[in-house]
Amino acid sequence: MRTITRPVAFGAVALVLAFGIWLWTGGMDELARWAAAAQRDVQNGMARSLRALRAGDPAALTTLMSVCFAYGFFHAVGPGHGKMLVGGYGVAEKVPLGRLSIVALAGSLMQAVSAIVLVATGVWLLGLTRAQMTDAGDYWLAPASLAAIALVGVWLAIRGMHRLLGASQRAHFQAHDYDGHAPISDGGVCETCGHVHAPDPGEVAQAAGLRATLALILAIGIRPCTGALFLLILGWGMDLQMAAIAGAFTMALGTASVTLAVAGGAVLFRESLARAIGDGQGAARLASVIEILAGLGVTVLSVGLLLRLL
Amino acid sequence: MRMFAFPLAALLALFPAQSGAHPHIFVDTSIQFLFDSDEQLAGVRIIWIYDELYSLLITEDLGLDQDFDGQLTSDEVEKLSGFDMNWDEGFAGDVRGFSNEQALDLSRPVEWSATFEEGKIITTHVRALAERVDPRDTELVFRIYDPTFYTAYSATEIHLVEGAPDCFAEAKRFDPEIAYAYLEDRLDEAEAAGMDVEMNFPAVGAIFADEVRLICAP
């Protein structure tokens, strides 16, 4: 990203913006329409390749995998707002693409894992029927997922509080001879030595970091996706367990491909914008304004959801 | 802004669960209009052709077609028949008839059958009209949809008229531009209100309804 020249950066910004505008002005509907039509073909293809596989056609495995990837992809392209959240997060926050990608990928894969665990235990240990298993997904695992999310939230809050209290005291007493110290100005910057004593909320959030985010994803991923459940139940019934498990993971990769593309676009936009407007003071201000607007947009959407969830 | 990093990450991770996955089942539908000897509309026969994935789920549930050749024995057909006819009290059958936009009173399903062709389950059932209707006096429209949009019906098949030589049926597909724009708006609203759209999908089905209209020479 550092090597891109300003014209290229302007081009990238324009491109991502144009795509965003297309999405807002009806492109989203068009995409949803296309995805819904494709979903039907993909479902038929999945059934056909499962039957062919069962009939002993090894080439059907390749078909099944591509169909599963397509299923995940169209699933993610279809109606729904998650993509905007990923995009908003990527634009507003200075998250590296790597971390954003891990989050997107882990979320998808975790859902495949929980579908596999549900079907495996459901069939082997409990002898559940299909309806009982999809009900288990809706009525047991969805609330279990919510409970786990709440636990992660509590853990994070406690840890954050510890850090906030512990760090501010420790940092201050260790770094300086207490008597001779100048007063601390707003923002925690020491007036004589110029460095930060108390961690600002940003640092706390950063410290919560990847590990906490992953914990959260795992909690959320407890709830399996319906498509993967259907595939796995069929796989178990038809004695095609391994193919179905591979298919569930491939489906997750298909879903993640969309999220990854959105994450990539968002980070490209953010980096290119920074590059295009250069380093001046006005530029910095503009960047902050964009950051705030993107963040606020996503926050407004999100807080309601989160409140309902927790 | 970093303060928001945690809730934002939470939401971002919700993404796979949130992408509204509806519809799950696809059903091609056709209607046969059944007339009595006085050329009055007496009922409709509904033909449902299920998508192959749903068909496979059902045959697996019932333990049918275990040689996976896409054919059922007559015993198996017997077992399959009626699997989709056990309607809950509130279920309207996903087909609604209107005479001059007044809802017609359709009976619960009778005379049902099921077959299995090329991996697809095809079922039929008849719904009788409580009161017979003269199609020449009134505008008759049947709308085919699942209000919850869990199932997507499409009236793309041929529609037949039995017993009324000067009548024909005409299908009109829903307008995808309007329907999907509407769906996006309802999803936006639901998510802004903090709804989990996968569990409580907005009831958008009606706008995805295909129509079959009965047209008779006066």
Coordinates of C-alpha atoms in Angstrom, one line a residue:
Chain A
M1 CA 0.0 0.0 0.0
R2 CA 2.9 2.4 0.7
T3 CA 4.2 2.2 -2.9
I4 CA 1.0 3.5 -4.6
T5 CA 1.3 6.9 -6.2
R6 CA -1.2 9.7 -5.7
P7 CA -3.0 9.3 -9.1
V8 CA -3.4 5.6 -8.5
A9 CA -4.7 6.4 -5.0
F10 CA -7.2 8.8 -6.5
G11 CA -8.3 6.2 -8.9
A12 CA -8.8 3.6 -6.2
V13 CA -10.8 6.0 -4.1
A14 CA -13.0 6.9 -7.1
L15 CA -13.5 3.2 -7.9
V16 CA -14.5 2.1 -4.4
L17 CA -16.8 5.2 -4.2
A18 CA -18.4 4.5 -7.5
F19 CA -19.1 0.9 -6.4
G20 CA -20.5 2.1 -3.1
I21 CA -22.8 4.6 -4.9
W22 CA -23.9 1.9 -7.3
L23 CA -24.8 -0.3 -4.3
W24 CA -26.7 2.4 -2.6
T25 CA -28.7 3.4 -5.7
G26 CA -30.3 0.1 -6.4
G27 CA -27.2 -2.0 -7.0
M28 CA -27.9 -3.8 -3.8
D29 CA -31.4 -4.9 -5.0
E30 CA -29.9 -6.1 -8.3
L31 CA -27.3 -8.1 -6.5
A32 CA -29.9 -9.6 -4.2
R33 CA -32.0 -10.6 -7.2
W34 CA -29.1 -12.2 -8.9
A35 CA -28.1 -14.0 -5.8
A36 CA -31.6 -15.3 -5.2
A37 CA -31.9 -16.7 -8.7
A38 CA -28.5 -18.3 -8.4
Q39 CA -29.3 -19.8 -5.0
R40 CA -32.0 -22.0 -6.6
D41 CA -29.6 -23.4 -9.2
V42 CA -27.0 -23.9 -6.6
Q43 CA -29.4 -25.9 -4.4
N44 CA -30.4 -28.1 -7.3
G45 CA -26.7 -28.6 -8.1
M46 CA -25.9 -29.6 -4.5
A47 CA -28.6 -32.2 -4.5
R48 CA -27.6 -33.5 -7.8
S49 CA -23.9 -33.8 -6.9
L50 CA -24.8 -35.6 -3.6
R51 CA -26.8 -38.1 -5.5
A52 CA -24.1 -38.6 -8.1
L53 CA -21.5 -39.0 -5.4
R54 CA -23.7 -41.6 -3.7
A55 CA -24.1 -43.4 -7.0
G56 CA -20.3 -43.7 -7.1
D57 CA -19.2 -40.9 -9.4
P58 CA -16.0 -39.6 -7.9
A59 CA -15.9 -36.5 -10.2
A60 CA -19.1 -35.3 -8.4
L61 CA -16.9 -34.4 -5.4
T62 CA -15.4 -31.5 -7.4
T63 CA -18.9 -30.4 -8.4
L64 CA -20.1 -30.6 -4.8
M65 CA -17.2 -28.4 -3.6
S66 CA -17.7 -25.8 -6.3
V67 CA -21.4 -25.8 -5.6
C68 CA -20.8 -25.4 -1.9
F69 CA -18.5 -22.5 -2.4
A70 CA -21.1 -20.9 -4.7
Y71 CA -23.8 -21.5 -2.0
G72 CA -21.7 -19.7 0.6
F73 CA -20.9 -16.9 -1.8
F74 CA -24.5 -16.3 -2.9
H75 CA -25.6 -16.6 0.6
A76 CA -23.3 -13.8 1.6
V77 CA -24.1 -11.6 -1.4
G78 CA -27.9 -12.0 -0.8
P79 CA -30.0 -9.5 1.2
G80 CA -28.5 -8.5 4.6
H81 CA -26.4 -5.8 6.1
G82 CA -23.3 -7.5 7.5
K83 CA -21.2 -6.5 4.6
M84 CA -21.8 -2.8 5.4
L85 CA -20.6 -3.4 8.9
V86 CA -17.4 -4.9 7.8
G87 CA -16.9 -2.1 5.3
G88 CA -17.7 0.6 7.9
Y89 CA -15.3 -1.0 10.4
G90 CA -12.5 -1.2 7.8
V91 CA -12.9 2.4 6.8
A92 CA -13.4 3.9 10.2
E93 CA -10.8 2.0 12.2
K94 CA -7.1 1.7 11.4
V95 CA -7.4 -2.1 11.5
P96 CA -4.9 -3.8 9.4
L97 CA -6.3 -5.9 6.5
G98 CA -4.8 -9.0 8.0
R99 CA -6.7 -8.7 11.2
L100 CA -9.9 -7.8 9.4
S101 CA -9.5 -10.9 7.2
I102 CA -8.9 -13.2 10.2
V103 CA -12.0 -12.0 11.8
A104 CA -14.1 -12.5 8.7
L105 CA -12.6 -15.9 8.0
A106 CA -12.9 -17.2 11.6
G107 CA -16.5 -16.1 11.8
S108 CA -17.4 -18.2 8.8
L109 CA -15.4 -21.2 9.7
M110 CA -16.7 -21.3 13.2
Q111 CA -20.2 -21.6 11.9
A112 CA -19.2 -24.6 9.8
V113 CA -17.6 -26.2 12.9
S114 CA -20.7 -25.7 15.0
A115 CA -22.9 -27.2 12.3
I116 CA -20.6 -30.2 12.1
V117 CA -20.6 -30.7 15.9
L118 CA -24.4 -30.3 16.0
V119 CA -25.1 -32.8 13.3
A120 CA -22.4 -35.3 14.5
T121 CA -23.7 -35.4 18.0
G122 CA -27.3 -35.1 17.0
V123 CA -27.1 -38.2 14.7
W124 CA -24.5 -40.3 16.6
L125 CA -25.4 -39.7 20.2
L126 CA -28.9 -38.5 20.3
G127 CA -30.5 -39.9 17.1
L128 CA -32.3 -36.7 16.3
T129 CA -34.4 -36.1 13.3
R130 CA -33.8 -33.3 10.8
A131 CA -36.5 -31.1 12.3
Q132 CA -35.2 -31.7 15.8
M133 CA -31.7 -30.7 14.7
T134 CA -32.7 -27.5 12.9
D135 CA -34.8 -26.6 15.9
A136 CA -31.8 -27.3 18.1
G137 CA -30.0 -24.7 16.0
D138 CA -32.7 -22.1 16.4
Y139 CA -33.9 -22.7 19.9
W140 CA -30.8 -24.0 21.7
L141 CA -27.7 -22.9 19.9
A142 CA -28.9 -19.4 19.1
P143 CA -29.5 -18.5 22.8
A144 CA -26.4 -20.4 23.8
S145 CA -24.5 -18.2 21.4
L146 CA -26.1 -15.1 23.0
A147 CA -25.1 -16.3 26.4
A148 CA -21.5 -16.9 25.3
I149 CA -21.4 -13.4 23.8
A150 CA -22.6 -11.9 27.0
L151 CA -19.9 -13.8 29.0
V152 CA -17.2 -12.6 26.6
G153 CA -18.6 -9.1 27.1
V154 CA -18.4 -9.4 30.9
W155 CA -14.9 -10.8 30.7
L156 CA -13.8 -7.9 28.5
A157 CA -15.3 -5.3 30.7
I158 CA -13.6 -6.7 33.8
R159 CA -10.3 -7.0 32.1
G160 CA -10.6 -3.5 30.7
M161 CA -11.3 -2.1 34.1
H162 CA -8.3 -3.9 35.6
R163 CA -6.1 -2.5 32.9
L164 CA -7.5 1.0 33.2
L165 CA -7.0 1.1 37.0
G166 CA -3.8 -1.0 37.1
A167 CA -2.0 0.6 34.2
S168 CA -2.6 4.2 35.1
Q169 CA -1.3 3.8 38.6
R170 CA 1.6 1.6 37.6
A171 CA 2.7 3.7 34.7
H172 CA 2.8 6.8 36.8
F173 CA 4.6 5.5 39.8
Q174 CA 7.1 3.5 38.0
A175 CA 8.1 6.1 35.4
H176 CA 8.8 9.0 37.6
D177 CA 10.0 10.3 40.8
Y178 CA 6.6 11.2 42.2
D179 CA 7.5 14.4 44.0
G180 CA 9.1 16.2 41.1
H181 CA 6.5 15.4 38.6
A182 CA 4.6 18.0 36.6
P183 CA 0.8 18.1 36.5
I184 CA -0.8 15.8 33.9
S185 CA -2.7 17.8 31.3
D186 CA -5.8 16.7 29.4
G187 CA -5.4 13.5 27.5
G188 CA -3.0 12.1 30.0
V189 CA 0.1 13.6 28.5
C190 CA 2.7 14.6 31.0
E191 CA 3.6 18.3 30.5
T192 CA 7.3 17.9 31.2
C193 CA 8.1 14.6 29.6
G194 CA 5.4 14.7 26.9
H195 CA 4.4 11.0 27.0
V196 CA 1.2 9.4 27.9
H197 CA 0.6 8.1 31.4
A198 CA -2.9 6.9 31.6
P199 CA -4.0 4.7 28.7
D200 CA -6.7 6.3 26.6
P201 CA -9.8 4.2 25.7
G202 CA -8.3 3.5 22.3
E203 CA -5.3 1.8 23.9
V204 CA -7.6 -0.3 26.1
A205 CA -9.6 -1.3 23.1
Q206 CA -6.4 -2.2 21.2
A207 CA -5.2 -4.2 24.1
A208 CA -8.5 -6.1 24.1
G209 CA -7.3 -6.8 20.6
L210 CA -7.4 -9.8 18.4
R211 CA -7.7 -12.4 21.2
A212 CA -10.9 -10.8 22.5
T213 CA -12.3 -10.3 19.0
L214 CA -11.7 -14.0 18.2
A215 CA -13.3 -15.1 21.5
L216 CA -16.3 -13.1 20.5
I217 CA -16.4 -14.6 17.0
L218 CA -16.3 -18.1 18.5
A219 CA -19.2 -17.2 20.8
I220 CA -21.2 -15.9 17.8
G221 CA -20.3 -18.8 15.6
I222 CA -21.9 -21.2 18.0
R223 CA -25.0 -20.8 16.0
P224 CA -24.8 -22.8 12.8
C225 CA -25.9 -21.7 9.3
T226 CA -29.0 -23.5 7.9
G227 CA -27.4 -24.3 4.6
A228 CA -24.5 -26.2 6.2
L229 CA -27.0 -28.0 8.5
F230 CA -29.0 -29.3 5.5
L231 CA -25.8 -30.4 3.7
L232 CA -24.5 -32.2 6.8
I233 CA -27.8 -33.9 7.6
L234 CA -28.0 -35.2 4.1
G235 CA -24.3 -36.2 4.2
W236 CA -24.9 -38.3 7.4
G237 CA -28.0 -39.8 6.0
M238 CA -26.4 -40.7 2.7
D239 CA -23.2 -42.0 4.3
L240 CA -21.2 -39.2 2.7
Q241 CA -19.9 -37.7 6.0
M242 CA -16.5 -36.6 4.8
A243 CA -17.8 -35.0 1.6
A244 CA -20.4 -33.1 3.6
I245 CA -17.8 -31.9 6.2
A246 CA -15.5 -30.7 3.4
G247 CA -18.5 -29.1 1.8
A248 CA -19.5 -27.3 5.0
F249 CA -16.0 -25.8 5.2
T250 CA -16.0 -24.9 1.5
M251 CA -19.3 -23.2 2.0
A252 CA -17.8 -21.2 4.8
L253 CA -14.9 -20.1 2.5
G254 CA -17.5 -19.0 0.0
T255 CA -19.2 -16.8 2.6
A256 CA -15.9 -15.5 3.8
S257 CA -14.8 -14.6 0.2
V258 CA -17.5 -11.9 0.1
T259 CA -16.6 -10.6 3.6
L260 CA -12.9 -10.6 2.6
A261 CA -13.6 -8.7 -0.6
V262 CA -15.6 -6.1 1.4
A263 CA -12.8 -5.8 4.0
G264 CA -10.2 -5.4 1.2
G265 CA -12.2 -2.7 -0.5
A266 CA -12.7 -0.9 2.8
V267 CA -9.0 -1.0 3.7
L268 CA -8.0 0.0 0.1
F269 CA -10.4 2.9 0.3
R270 CA -9.0 4.1 3.7
E271 CA -5.4 3.7 2.7
S272 CA -5.9 5.3 -0.8
L273 CA -7.8 8.2 0.7
A274 CA -5.0 8.9 3.1
R275 CA -2.5 8.7 0.3
A276 CA -4.6 10.8 -2.1
I277 CA -5.1 13.7 0.3
G278 CA -1.5 13.8 1.4
D279 CA -0.2 14.9 4.8
G280 CA -1.4 18.4 5.3
Q281 CA -3.4 19.6 8.3
G282 CA -6.6 20.0 6.2
A283 CA -6.1 16.5 5.0
A284 CA -5.8 15.1 8.5
R285 CA -9.0 16.9 9.5
L286 CA -10.8 15.5 6.5
A287 CA -9.6 12.0 7.3
S288 CA -10.9 12.4 10.8
V289 CA -14.3 13.6 9.6
I290 CA -14.6 10.6 7.3
E291 CA -13.5 8.3 10.2
I292 CA -16.1 9.8 12.4
L293 CA -18.9 9.7 9.8
A294 CA -18.2 6.1 8.9
G295 CA -17.9 5.1 12.5
L296 CA -21.1 6.9 13.5
G297 CA -23.0 5.4 10.6
V298 CA -22.1 1.9 11.6
T299 CA -22.5 2.6 15.3
V300 CA -26.1 3.8 14.9
L301 CA -26.9 0.6 13.0
S302 CA -25.1 -1.5 15.4
V303 CA -25.9 -0.4 18.9
G304 CA -29.6 -1.3 18.5
L305 CA -28.6 -4.8 17.4
L306 CA -26.1 -5.2 20.2
L307 CA -28.6 -4.1 22.8
R308 CA -31.1 -6.6 21.5
L309 CA -28.4 -9.3 21.6
L310 CA -26.9 -8.7 25.0
Chain B
M1 CA -13.2 6.2 17.4
R2 CA -11.2 3.3 18.7
M3 CA -13.6 3.1 21.7
F4 CA -16.0 1.6 19.2
A5 CA -13.6 -1.0 18.1
F6 CA -15.1 -3.6 20.4
P7 CA -18.8 -3.2 19.5
L8 CA -17.9 -2.8 15.9
A9 CA -15.9 -6.0 15.9
A10 CA -18.9 -7.7 17.6
L11 CA -21.2 -6.6 14.8
L12 CA -18.7 -7.5 12.1
A13 CA -18.5 -11.0 13.4
L14 CA -22.3 -11.3 13.3
F15 CA -22.0 -11.0 9.6
P16 CA -22.4 -14.7 8.6
A17 CA -25.4 -15.2 10.7
Q18 CA -27.0 -12.0 9.5
S19 CA -26.9 -12.3 5.8
G20 CA -30.7 -12.9 5.4
A21 CA -30.7 -16.4 3.9
H22 CA -34.3 -16.4 2.7
P23 CA -35.8 -18.1 0.7
H24 CA -34.7 -21.7 1.6
I25 CA -37.2 -23.7 -0.5
F26 CA -38.0 -23.1 -4.2
V27 CA -41.3 -24.4 -5.6
D28 CA -42.6 -24.1 -9.1
T29 CA -46.3 -23.9 -9.1
S30 CA -49.1 -24.4 -11.6
I31 CA -52.8 -24.1 -11.2
Q32 CA -55.5 -26.1 -13.0
F33 CA -58.9 -24.4 -13.0
L34 CA -61.7 -26.9 -12.5
F35 CA -65.2 -26.1 -13.8
D36 CA -68.5 -27.8 -13.2
S37 CA -70.9 -28.8 -16.0
D38 CA -72.4 -25.3 -15.9
E39 CA -69.0 -23.8 -16.6
Q40 CA -68.8 -22.3 -13.1
L41 CA -65.5 -22.4 -11.4
A42 CA -65.7 -25.1 -8.7
G43 CA -62.1 -25.4 -7.5
V44 CA -58.4 -25.3 -8.3
R45 CA -55.8 -28.1 -8.5
I46 CA -52.5 -26.9 -7.3
I47 CA -49.3 -28.6 -8.6
W48 CA -46.1 -28.0 -6.6
I49 CA -42.7 -29.0 -8.0
Y50 CA -40.1 -28.8 -5.2
D51 CA -36.4 -28.0 -5.8
E52 CA -34.0 -30.9 -5.7
L53 CA -32.4 -30.1 -2.4
Y54 CA -35.7 -30.0 -0.5
S55 CA -36.8 -33.1 -2.4
L56 CA -33.7 -34.9 -1.3
L57 CA -34.2 -33.8 2.3
I58 CA -37.7 -35.1 2.3
T59 CA -36.9 -38.5 0.6
E60 CA -34.0 -38.8 3.1
D61 CA -36.3 -38.0 6.0
L62 CA -38.7 -40.7 4.8
G63 CA -36.0 -43.2 3.9
L64 CA -37.1 -43.2 0.2
D65 CA -35.1 -43.8 -3.0
Q66 CA -32.2 -45.3 -1.1
D67 CA -30.6 -46.6 -4.3
F68 CA -30.5 -42.9 -5.4
D69 CA -31.6 -43.6 -9.0
G70 CA -34.2 -40.8 -8.8
Q71 CA -37.1 -43.4 -9.1
L72 CA -39.6 -44.5 -6.4
T73 CA -41.3 -47.8 -6.2
S74 CA -45.1 -47.7 -5.9
D75 CA -44.8 -48.5 -2.2
E76 CA -42.5 -45.5 -1.8
V77 CA -44.9 -43.2 -3.7
E78 CA -47.6 -44.3 -1.3
K79 CA -45.4 -43.3 1.6
L80 CA -44.5 -40.0 0.1
S81 CA -48.0 -39.0 -0.8
G82 CA -49.5 -36.5 1.7
F83 CA -46.2 -35.4 3.3
D84 CA -47.0 -31.8 2.6
M85 CA -50.8 -32.0 3.3
N86 CA -50.7 -32.0 7.0
W87 CA -51.5 -28.3 7.3
D88 CA -51.5 -26.3 10.5
E89 CA -54.8 -24.6 11.4
G90 CA -53.5 -21.2 10.4
F91 CA -51.8 -22.2 7.2
A92 CA -53.5 -20.7 4.1
G93 CA -51.9 -23.1 1.6
D94 CA -49.8 -20.3 0.1
V95 CA -52.3 -19.9 -2.7
R96 CA -55.0 -17.2 -2.3
G97 CA -57.9 -16.6 -4.7
F98 CA -59.6 -13.3 -5.3
S99 CA -62.8 -12.4 -7.1
N100 CA -62.9 -8.7 -7.8
E101 CA -60.2 -8.5 -5.1
Q102 CA -62.6 -10.2 -2.5
A103 CA -60.8 -13.2 -1.0
L104 CA -62.4 -16.5 -2.1
D105 CA -63.1 -19.2 0.5
L106 CA -61.0 -22.2 -0.5
S107 CA -61.3 -25.5 1.2
R108 CA -58.5 -27.4 3.0
P109 CA -56.7 -29.7 0.5
V110 CA -58.3 -32.8 -0.9
E111 CA -57.5 -35.4 -3.5
W112 CA -53.8 -35.2 -3.0
S113 CA -51.1 -37.1 -4.8
A114 CA -47.3 -37.2 -5.0
T115 CA -44.7 -38.3 -7.6
F116 CA -41.0 -38.2 -7.9
E117 CA -39.3 -37.3 -11.2
E118 CA -35.7 -36.6 -11.9
G119 CA -35.0 -35.9 -8.3
K120 CA -37.9 -33.6 -7.8
I121 CA -41.0 -34.2 -5.7
I122 CA -44.2 -33.2 -7.5
T123 CA -47.4 -33.0 -5.5
T124 CA -50.9 -32.1 -6.4
H125 CA -54.0 -31.2 -4.3
V126 CA -57.4 -29.8 -4.9
R127 CA -59.0 -26.9 -3.1
A128 CA -62.7 -26.5 -3.7
L129 CA -64.5 -23.1 -3.7
A130 CA -67.1 -22.8 -1.0
E131 CA -69.2 -20.9 -3.5
R132 CA -69.0 -21.4 -7.2
V133 CA -68.1 -18.4 -9.3
D134 CA -69.0 -17.4 -12.8
P135 CA -65.7 -16.3 -14.3
R136 CA -67.5 -14.1 -16.8
D137 CA -69.0 -11.9 -14.1
T138 CA -65.9 -11.2 -12.1
E139 CA -62.1 -10.7 -12.3
L140 CA -60.5 -13.9 -10.9
V141 CA -56.9 -13.8 -9.7
F142 CA -54.9 -16.3 -7.7
R143 CA -51.8 -15.1 -5.9
I144 CA -49.1 -17.6 -5.0
Y145 CA -46.8 -16.8 -2.1
D146 CA -45.5 -17.7 1.3
P147 CA -45.9 -14.6 3.5
T148 CA -42.7 -15.4 5.4
F149 CA -40.8 -15.9 2.2
Y150 CA -39.2 -19.1 3.6
T151 CA -40.4 -20.7 0.4
A152 CA -40.2 -18.9 -2.9
Y153 CA -43.0 -20.0 -5.3
S154 CA -42.9 -19.3 -8.9
A155 CA -45.8 -19.6 -11.3
T156 CA -43.7 -20.4 -14.3
E157 CA -45.3 -23.6 -15.3
I158 CA -48.3 -24.0 -17.7
H159 CA -51.7 -23.3 -16.2
L160 CA -54.7 -25.2 -17.4
V161 CA -58.4 -24.7 -17.6
E162 CA -60.6 -27.8 -17.5
G163 CA -64.2 -27.7 -18.6
A164 CA -64.5 -24.1 -19.9
P165 CA -63.5 -23.9 -23.5
D166 CA -63.5 -20.2 -23.9
C167 CA -61.4 -19.4 -20.8
F168 CA -57.6 -19.4 -20.5
A169 CA -55.2 -18.7 -17.7
E170 CA -52.4 -16.2 -17.8
A171 CA -49.5 -16.0 -15.4
K172 CA -47.8 -12.8 -14.4
R173 CA -44.5 -12.9 -12.5
F174 CA -43.8 -10.5 -9.7
D175 CA -41.8 -7.4 -10.4
P176 CA -38.3 -8.2 -9.1
E177 CA -37.2 -4.6 -9.2
I178 CA -40.0 -3.5 -6.9
A179 CA -39.9 -6.6 -4.7
Y180 CA -36.2 -6.6 -4.0
A181 CA -36.1 -2.9 -3.3
Y182 CA -39.0 -3.5 -0.9
L183 CA -37.1 -6.4 0.7
E184 CA -34.0 -4.3 1.2
D185 CA -36.0 -1.5 2.8
R186 CA -37.7 -3.9 5.2
L187 CA -34.4 -5.5 6.1
D188 CA -32.9 -2.1 6.8
E189 CA -35.8 -1.2 9.1
A190 CA -35.6 -4.5 10.9
E191 CA -31.9 -4.3 11.5
A192 CA -32.1 -0.6 12.5
A193 CA -34.7 -1.8 15.1
G194 CA -32.3 -4.4 16.3
M195 CA -34.1 -7.4 14.9
D196 CA -32.4 -10.7 14.2
V197 CA -33.6 -11.0 10.6
E198 CA -32.7 -14.7 10.3
M199 CA -35.0 -15.6 13.2
N200 CA -37.7 -13.0 12.5
F201 CA -37.5 -12.4 8.8
P202 CA -39.8 -9.5 7.7
A203 CA -43.1 -10.8 6.2
V204 CA -42.3 -9.7 2.7
G205 CA -43.7 -12.7 0.9
A206 CA -46.7 -11.1 -0.6
I207 CA -44.7 -8.7 -2.8
F208 CA -43.0 -11.7 -4.3
A209 CA -46.3 -13.2 -5.3
D210 CA -46.8 -14.4 -8.9
E211 CA -50.3 -14.1 -10.2
V212 CA -52.4 -16.4 -12.3
R213 CA -55.4 -14.7 -13.9
L214 CA -58.4 -16.4 -15.4
I215 CA -59.6 -14.8 -18.5
C216 CA -62.9 -15.8 -20.2
A217 CA -64.5 -14.6 -23.5
P218 CA -67.7 -12.8 -22.5

